[in-house]
């Protein structure tokens, strides 16, 4: 009970006296461990005091990290060892994603450590000499004592060993974790996912990963980036197969993100925690408590007959803490089951909510803008387009300074190249879905700034812009992982913009990445009046058609909006327009033909 109260006091302390920065860093305020945030102050201190750095690499919504913060790091012996012999540092993987992934790369090559949290001891030059995953308090303290003694008595050997770990990772060509982009999965894979515990079977959306080979036990936290990528994958599958289940799942995934991950100002949080408060012997935090069910609770809520069907639907065999996965999907069509699930969801959403990572991160929000805009266009649902516009306004007014031409990754941290690329992609998708020229104008401005800051013409690529320590640079392959890489997104952005604006420098840069991007996409142009149903129907039919590489542009028949578009896209000036009817043009190779 005393431990629980102390944990709660530590949890609440950041709201009173937390340092500026991410919630992950703020959660360390009030701890007996004297945490520093990742940055030059900690590095300078380590060099001046000739101490190694102990770095805890993770993020706020990780339950394993929560456990260590509330259990291992509350132990006086652990805190004393860290404060006396190390410089303790918190590194937020959402705030500094490529730094975190670089260290994960080295940890994997050292001893197979992967996932989060990662515990590392570093030299003051930031080279690692010990890596581990989650540890109980006793195991952690033993590790710290051993490494502190090695640093004190075998310093030269430890420094040499740390240098070798970096060289080994570089020589092995360790890259990011295997690509997890959901768009690479087949429709059959997506169908299988829908039945598993990785899916939130009651509320929609997907958990981060699973713990077991049978996919029965998830890591319950949810990442906004996962929701966006999985929704896009289902939209692609819908266009490919015309199976309405894919369209429905795209909706369910986006609706869950809008409900559970969006802030009131329209921006999306990076993630939702795995844990939430529950009543026990005093309030406690339990992993996954928000999502699991006891049989007697369900029976009380929906009645015995409906409860029996729900138990069969989800294969519930335990009296308590059942994790939901589909065992008898046919029951989803049962009217009594539908009513019961609606009741359970309503009750669940009134439970104490899991906490969320509150930082608005540019790249993640750019990815969600893309998902919402594409869903709105493909499914013909304006609600999603409006939501994408709301998010775009929030991100571009809070994180983009148009006068100084600076973009932030999150509050106080400069944007990476991939932040620019994903936001440009999102704005281009939103332009095609909303027909609002301001998003194209902003995409052009951001692309120009990305070119100025990150373009390496001699190498024919974009530098990442990450603040990875110089001694560790070059360890990451530029490939898709949990988030798309700049080398995947930027070339397509460049080609889309080149096709629209006629900017040949952008076309040349896109072709430098891959010969397959050398040919320009087609442009479908519609002129007319958006107030007419026929115009909206024509645009919807174009978006609904699956084409590998096509851009959709709407040009109003008259008025200021037409002037704005024709100024941005001069090739549209010569296209005849009729306010009384919609006209479609196919444009490619500098020529447009009326369909």
GROMACS .gro file of C-alpha atoms in nm, residues 211-525:
model
  315
  211UNK     CA    1   0.421  -1.093  -2.675
  212UNK     CA    2   0.364  -1.455  -2.781
  213UNK     CA    3   0.393  -1.669  -3.092
  214UNK     CA    4   0.018  -1.743  -3.088
  215UNK     CA    5  -0.065  -1.369  -3.098
  216UNK     CA    6  -0.287  -1.405  -2.791
  217UNK     CA    7  -0.124  -1.149  -2.559
  218UNK     CA    8  -0.066  -0.797  -2.689
  219UNK     CA    9   0.149  -0.512  -2.574
  220UNK     CA   10  -0.155  -0.299  -2.506
  221UNK     CA   11  -0.017   0.045  -2.595
  222UNK     CA   12  -0.136   0.198  -2.922
  223UNK     CA   13   0.076   0.406  -3.161
  224UNK     CA   14  -0.092   0.669  -3.378
  225UNK     CA   15   0.148   0.587  -3.662
  226UNK     CA   16   0.028   0.224  -3.658
  227UNK     CA   17  -0.336   0.331  -3.684
  228UNK     CA   18  -0.258   0.550  -3.985
  229UNK     CA   19  -0.054   0.288  -4.170
  230UNK     CA   20  -0.303   0.009  -4.102
  231UNK     CA   21  -0.595   0.225  -4.216
  232UNK     CA   22  -0.411   0.305  -4.540
  233UNK     CA   23  -0.336  -0.064  -4.591
  234UNK     CA   24  -0.706  -0.146  -4.559
  235UNK     CA   25  -0.798   0.130  -4.803
  236UNK     CA   26  -0.553  -0.018  -5.055
  237UNK     CA   27  -0.701  -0.364  -4.994
  238UNK     CA   28  -1.055  -0.228  -5.045
  239UNK     CA   29  -0.961  -0.079  -5.382
  240UNK     CA   30  -0.785  -0.402  -5.482
  241UNK     CA   31  -1.049  -0.654  -5.373
  242UNK     CA   32  -1.375  -0.456  -5.333
  243UNK     CA   33  -1.435  -0.656  -5.015
  244UNK     CA   34  -1.643  -0.417  -4.799
  245UNK     CA   35  -1.483  -0.561  -4.485
  246UNK     CA   36  -1.164  -0.371  -4.572
  247UNK     CA   37  -1.346  -0.040  -4.606
  248UNK     CA   38  -1.525  -0.105  -4.278
  249UNK     CA   39  -1.199  -0.185  -4.102
  250UNK     CA   40  -1.037   0.133  -4.234
  251UNK     CA   41  -1.330   0.326  -4.087
  252UNK     CA   42  -1.313   0.141  -3.755
  253UNK     CA   43  -0.940   0.206  -3.723
  254UNK     CA   44  -0.968   0.577  -3.802
  255UNK     CA   45  -1.275   0.623  -3.585
  256UNK     CA   46  -1.089   0.469  -3.291
  257UNK     CA   47  -0.793   0.704  -3.349
  258UNK     CA   48  -1.024   1.005  -3.367
  259UNK     CA   49  -1.194   0.899  -3.046
  260UNK     CA   50  -0.894   0.795  -2.839
  261UNK     CA   51  -0.582   0.966  -2.978
  262UNK     CA   52  -0.689   1.310  -3.102
  263UNK     CA   53  -0.651   1.618  -2.886
  264UNK     CA   54  -0.922   1.884  -2.866
  265UNK     CA   55  -0.711   2.113  -3.085
  266UNK     CA   56  -0.710   1.856  -3.367
  267UNK     CA   57  -0.356   1.725  -3.329
  268UNK     CA   58  -0.291   1.358  -3.256
  269UNK     CA   59  -0.098   1.227  -2.958
  270UNK     CA   60   0.192   0.997  -3.038
  271UNK     CA   61   0.057   0.703  -2.838
  272UNK     CA   62  -0.184   0.574  -2.577
  273UNK     CA   63  -0.061   0.392  -2.267
  274UNK     CA   64  -0.101   0.023  -2.198
  275UNK     CA   65  -0.202   0.091  -1.838
  276UNK     CA   66  -0.473   0.277  -1.650
  277UNK     CA   67  -0.597   0.323  -1.296
  278UNK     CA   68  -0.812   0.049  -1.144
  279UNK     CA   69  -0.960   0.014  -0.794
  280UNK     CA   70  -0.779  -0.248  -0.587
  281UNK     CA   71  -0.627  -0.208  -0.241
  282UNK     CA   72  -0.619   0.160  -0.316
  283UNK     CA   73  -0.589   0.284  -0.677
  284UNK     CA   74  -0.337   0.089  -0.883
  285UNK     CA   75  -0.214   0.082  -1.243
  286UNK     CA   76  -0.262  -0.245  -1.429
  287UNK     CA   77  -0.131  -0.341  -1.769
  288UNK     CA   78  -0.421  -0.377  -2.013
  289UNK     CA   79  -0.692  -0.330  -1.748
  290UNK     CA   80  -0.883  -0.097  -1.981
  291UNK     CA   81  -0.921  -0.376  -2.239
  292UNK     CA   82  -0.979  -0.699  -2.044
  293UNK     CA   83  -1.307  -0.839  -1.907
  294UNK     CA   84  -1.436  -1.058  -1.627
  295UNK     CA   85  -1.717  -1.296  -1.714
  296UNK     CA   86  -1.940  -1.196  -1.425
  297UNK     CA   87  -1.909  -0.829  -1.523
  298UNK     CA   88  -2.030  -0.907  -1.876
  299UNK     CA   89  -2.318  -1.117  -1.744
  300UNK     CA   90  -2.433  -0.834  -1.517
  301UNK     CA   91  -2.422  -0.583  -1.802
  302UNK     CA   92  -2.589  -0.772  -2.088
  303UNK     CA   93  -2.776  -1.063  -1.928
  304UNK     CA   94  -2.697  -1.433  -1.918
  305UNK     CA   95  -2.815  -1.531  -2.269
  306UNK     CA   96  -2.628  -1.253  -2.448
  307UNK     CA   97  -2.324  -1.309  -2.225
  308UNK     CA   98  -2.300  -1.675  -2.330
  309UNK     CA   99  -2.286  -1.565  -2.694
  310UNK     CA  100  -2.020  -1.303  -2.615
  311UNK     CA  101  -1.812  -1.569  -2.437
  312UNK     CA  102  -1.835  -1.790  -2.747
  313UNK     CA  103  -1.760  -1.501  -2.982
  314UNK     CA  104  -1.433  -1.423  -2.805
  315UNK     CA  105  -1.347  -1.773  -2.682
  316UNK     CA  106  -1.352  -1.662  -2.319
  317UNK     CA  107  -1.236  -1.947  -2.095
  318UNK     CA  108  -1.120  -1.763  -1.784
  319UNK     CA  109  -1.334  -1.611  -1.510
  320UNK     CA  110  -1.126  -1.294  -1.498
  321UNK     CA  111  -0.903  -1.075  -1.719
  322UNK     CA  112  -1.005  -1.219  -2.056
  323UNK     CA  113  -0.820  -1.074  -2.356
  324UNK     CA  114  -1.056  -1.047  -2.653
  325UNK     CA  115  -0.988  -1.224  -2.983
  326UNK     CA  116  -1.239  -1.355  -3.235
  327UNK     CA  117  -1.313  -1.727  -3.211
  328UNK     CA  118  -1.660  -1.737  -3.373
  329UNK     CA  119  -1.685  -1.435  -3.610
  330UNK     CA  120  -2.025  -1.546  -3.743
  331UNK     CA  121  -2.175  -1.427  -3.415
  332UNK     CA  122  -2.089  -1.068  -3.510
  333UNK     CA  123  -2.401  -1.072  -3.728
  334UNK     CA  124  -2.627  -1.171  -3.435
  335UNK     CA  125  -2.850  -0.878  -3.333
  336UNK     CA  126  -2.830  -0.966  -2.963
  337UNK     CA  127  -2.450  -0.979  -2.983
  338UNK     CA  128  -2.432  -0.644  -3.164
  339UNK     CA  129  -2.638  -0.481  -2.889
  340UNK     CA  130  -2.424  -0.646  -2.620
  341UNK     CA  131  -2.098  -0.526  -2.778
  342UNK     CA  132  -2.232  -0.172  -2.805
  343UNK     CA  133  -2.318  -0.183  -2.434
  344UNK     CA  134  -1.975  -0.319  -2.341
  345UNK     CA  135  -1.796  -0.052  -2.544
  346UNK     CA  136  -2.003   0.222  -2.383
  347UNK     CA  137  -1.914   0.090  -2.036
  348UNK     CA  138  -1.549   0.043  -2.126
  349UNK     CA  139  -1.510   0.398  -2.250
  350UNK     CA  140  -1.632   0.519  -1.910
  351UNK     CA  141  -1.352   0.334  -1.733
  352UNK     CA  142  -1.051   0.541  -1.625
  353UNK     CA  143  -0.879   0.616  -1.955
  354UNK     CA  144  -0.520   0.517  -2.027
  355UNK     CA  145  -0.283   0.811  -2.026
  356UNK     CA  146  -0.149   0.942  -2.357
  357UNK     CA  147   0.178   1.084  -2.488
  358UNK     CA  148   0.071   1.446  -2.535
  359UNK     CA  149   0.345   1.572  -2.766
  360UNK     CA  150   0.219   1.648  -3.118
  361UNK     CA  151   0.487   1.504  -3.348
  362UNK     CA  152   0.495   1.638  -3.701
  363UNK     CA  153   0.573   1.320  -3.895
  364UNK     CA  154   0.317   1.113  -3.708
  365UNK     CA  155   0.049   1.374  -3.765
  366UNK     CA  156   0.146   1.405  -4.131
  367UNK     CA  157   0.091   1.030  -4.163
  368UNK     CA  158  -0.252   1.057  -4.000
  369UNK     CA  159  -0.346   1.348  -4.227
  370UNK     CA  160  -0.268   1.119  -4.521
  371UNK     CA  161  -0.480   0.835  -4.382
  372UNK     CA  162  -0.780   1.058  -4.309
  373UNK     CA  163  -0.760   1.244  -4.639
  374UNK     CA  164  -0.733   0.923  -4.842
  375UNK     CA  165  -1.021   0.766  -4.651
  376UNK     CA  166  -1.237   1.071  -4.711
  377UNK     CA  167  -1.164   1.072  -5.082
  378UNK     CA  168  -1.185   0.696  -5.145
  379UNK     CA  169  -1.488   0.629  -4.926
  380UNK     CA  170  -1.663   0.955  -5.009
  381UNK     CA  171  -1.693   1.056  -4.644
  382UNK     CA  172  -1.641   1.426  -4.583
  383UNK     CA  173  -1.602   1.375  -4.207
  384UNK     CA  174  -1.255   1.231  -4.257
  385UNK     CA  175  -1.148   1.512  -4.491
  386UNK     CA  176  -1.264   1.768  -4.236
  387UNK     CA  177  -1.072   1.587  -3.962
  388UNK     CA  178  -0.758   1.586  -4.180
  389UNK     CA  179  -0.800   1.961  -4.241
  390UNK     CA  180  -0.841   2.022  -3.866
  391UNK     CA  181  -0.521   1.834  -3.793
  392UNK     CA  182  -0.332   2.008  -4.073
  393UNK     CA  183  -0.434   2.350  -3.939
  394UNK     CA  184  -0.313   2.255  -3.592
  395UNK     CA  185   0.022   2.116  -3.703
  396UNK     CA  186   0.101   2.394  -3.947
  397UNK     CA  187   0.007   2.673  -3.706
  398UNK     CA  188   0.185   2.530  -3.402
  399UNK     CA  189   0.492   2.363  -3.550
  400UNK     CA  190   0.560   2.552  -3.876
  401UNK     CA  191   0.685   2.912  -3.865
  402UNK     CA  192   0.617   3.046  -4.213
  403UNK     CA  193   0.820   3.364  -4.159
  404UNK     CA  194   1.132   3.191  -4.030
  405UNK     CA  195   1.065   2.885  -4.247
  406UNK     CA  196   1.129   2.646  -3.959
  407UNK     CA  197   0.944   2.326  -3.877
  408UNK     CA  198   0.961   2.146  -3.545
  409UNK     CA  199   0.954   1.770  -3.487
  410UNK     CA  200   0.770   1.842  -3.162
  411UNK     CA  201   0.773   2.128  -2.916
  412UNK     CA  202   1.131   2.252  -2.884
  413UNK     CA  203   1.293   1.992  -3.113
  414UNK     CA  204   1.387   2.066  -3.474
  415UNK     CA  205   1.216   1.862  -3.744
  416UNK     CA  206   1.388   1.574  -3.919
  417UNK     CA  207   1.386   1.528  -4.295
  418UNK     CA  208   1.118   1.260  -4.257
  419UNK     CA  209   0.896   1.506  -4.067
  420UNK     CA  210   0.903   1.735  -4.370
  421UNK     CA  211   0.845   1.444  -4.607
  422UNK     CA  212   0.547   1.299  -4.418
  423UNK     CA  213   0.386   1.639  -4.370
  424UNK     CA  214   0.430   1.722  -4.740
  425UNK     CA  215   0.274   1.386  -4.829
  426UNK     CA  216  -0.016   1.451  -4.595
  427UNK     CA  217  -0.077   1.799  -4.738
  428UNK     CA  218  -0.068   1.669  -5.096
  429UNK     CA  219  -0.320   1.398  -5.007
  430UNK     CA  220  -0.535   1.661  -4.835
  431UNK     CA  221  -0.517   1.888  -5.139
  432UNK     CA  222  -0.645   1.606  -5.357
  433UNK     CA  223  -0.924   1.524  -5.112
  434UNK     CA  224  -1.034   1.875  -5.011
  435UNK     CA  225  -0.952   2.066  -5.334
  436UNK     CA  226  -0.823   2.350  -5.114
  437UNK     CA  227  -0.525   2.519  -5.283
  438UNK     CA  228  -0.371   2.638  -4.957
  439UNK     CA  229  -0.256   2.284  -4.878
  440UNK     CA  230  -0.074   2.261  -5.211
  441UNK     CA  231   0.085   2.602  -5.151
  442UNK     CA  232   0.207   2.491  -4.811
  443UNK     CA  233   0.334   2.158  -4.945
  444UNK     CA  234   0.540   2.347  -5.202
  445UNK     CA  235   0.686   2.577  -4.934
  446UNK     CA  236   0.774   2.284  -4.708
  447UNK     CA  237   0.935   2.090  -4.994
  448UNK     CA  238   1.152   2.388  -5.081
  449UNK     CA  239   1.261   2.418  -4.720
  450UNK     CA  240   1.333   2.046  -4.697
  451UNK     CA  241   1.554   2.080  -5.003
  452UNK     CA  242   1.742   2.373  -4.848
  453UNK     CA  243   1.804   2.205  -4.516
  454UNK     CA  244   1.861   1.840  -4.599
  455UNK     CA  245   1.933   1.789  -4.968
  456UNK     CA  246   2.277   1.642  -5.040
  457UNK     CA  247   2.311   1.683  -5.416
  458UNK     CA  248   2.648   1.506  -5.432
  459UNK     CA  249   2.499   1.196  -5.268
  460UNK     CA  250   2.165   1.229  -5.445
  461UNK     CA  251   1.963   1.194  -5.126
  462UNK     CA  252   1.837   1.372  -4.815
  463UNK     CA  253   2.032   1.375  -4.490
  464UNK     CA  254   1.812   1.276  -4.198
  465UNK     CA  255   1.879   1.582  -3.984
  466UNK     CA  256   1.891   1.363  -3.674
  467UNK     CA  257   2.106   1.469  -3.377
  468UNK     CA  258   2.280   1.132  -3.363
  469UNK     CA  259   2.623   1.165  -3.196
  470UNK     CA  260   2.885   1.198  -3.467
  471UNK     CA  261   3.069   0.886  -3.357
  472UNK     CA  262   2.751   0.681  -3.409
  473UNK     CA  263   2.636   0.819  -3.744
  474UNK     CA  264   2.580   0.594  -4.041
  475UNK     CA  265   2.455   0.292  -3.849
  476UNK     CA  266   2.096   0.312  -3.973
  477UNK     CA  267   1.989   0.201  -4.317
  478UNK     CA  268   1.751   0.445  -4.483
  479UNK     CA  269   1.459   0.204  -4.506
  480UNK     CA  270   1.104   0.174  -4.379
  481UNK     CA  271   1.061   0.054  -4.022
  482UNK     CA  272   0.791   0.155  -3.773
  483UNK     CA  273   0.766   0.477  -3.973
  484UNK     CA  274   0.827   0.523  -4.346
  485UNK     CA  275   1.176   0.646  -4.431
  486UNK     CA  276   1.251   0.975  -4.604
  487UNK     CA  277   1.392   0.781  -4.901
  488UNK     CA  278   1.050   0.617  -4.947
  489UNK     CA  279   0.832   0.925  -4.910
  490UNK     CA  280   1.037   1.214  -5.051
  491UNK     CA  281   1.084   1.078  -5.408
  492UNK     CA  282   0.709   1.032  -5.454
  493UNK     CA  283   0.643   1.379  -5.313
  494UNK     CA  284   0.898   1.525  -5.554
  495UNK     CA  285   0.742   1.353  -5.852
  496UNK     CA  286   0.389   1.455  -5.756
  497UNK     CA  287   0.499   1.816  -5.715
  498UNK     CA  288   0.704   1.810  -6.036
  499UNK     CA  289   0.408   1.673  -6.231
  500UNK     CA  290   0.177   1.941  -6.094
  501UNK     CA  291   0.409   2.243  -6.113
  502UNK     CA  292   0.644   2.154  -6.398
  503UNK     CA  293   0.950   2.194  -6.173
  504UNK     CA  294   1.211   1.986  -6.357
  505UNK     CA  295   1.462   1.999  -6.071
  506UNK     CA  296   1.214   1.808  -5.856
  507UNK     CA  297   1.155   1.558  -6.136
  508UNK     CA  298   1.529   1.497  -6.171
  509UNK     CA  299   1.570   1.449  -5.797
  510UNK     CA  300   1.287   1.198  -5.783
  511UNK     CA  301   1.434   0.997  -6.071
  512UNK     CA  302   1.767   0.977  -5.891
  513UNK     CA  303   1.608   0.749  -5.630
  514UNK     CA  304   1.458   0.491  -5.864
  515UNK     CA  305   1.410   0.446  -6.236
  516UNK     CA  306   1.052   0.339  -6.169
  517UNK     CA  307   0.973   0.697  -6.068
  518UNK     CA  308   1.110   0.851  -6.385
  519UNK     CA  309   0.776   0.855  -6.567
  520UNK     CA  310   0.522   1.113  -6.458
  521UNK     CA  311   0.191   1.010  -6.302
  522UNK     CA  312  -0.133   1.088  -6.477
  523UNK     CA  313  -0.342   1.383  -6.364
  524UNK     CA  314  -0.720   1.360  -6.357
  525UNK     CA  315  -0.859   1.713  -6.370
   0.00000   0.00000   0.00000
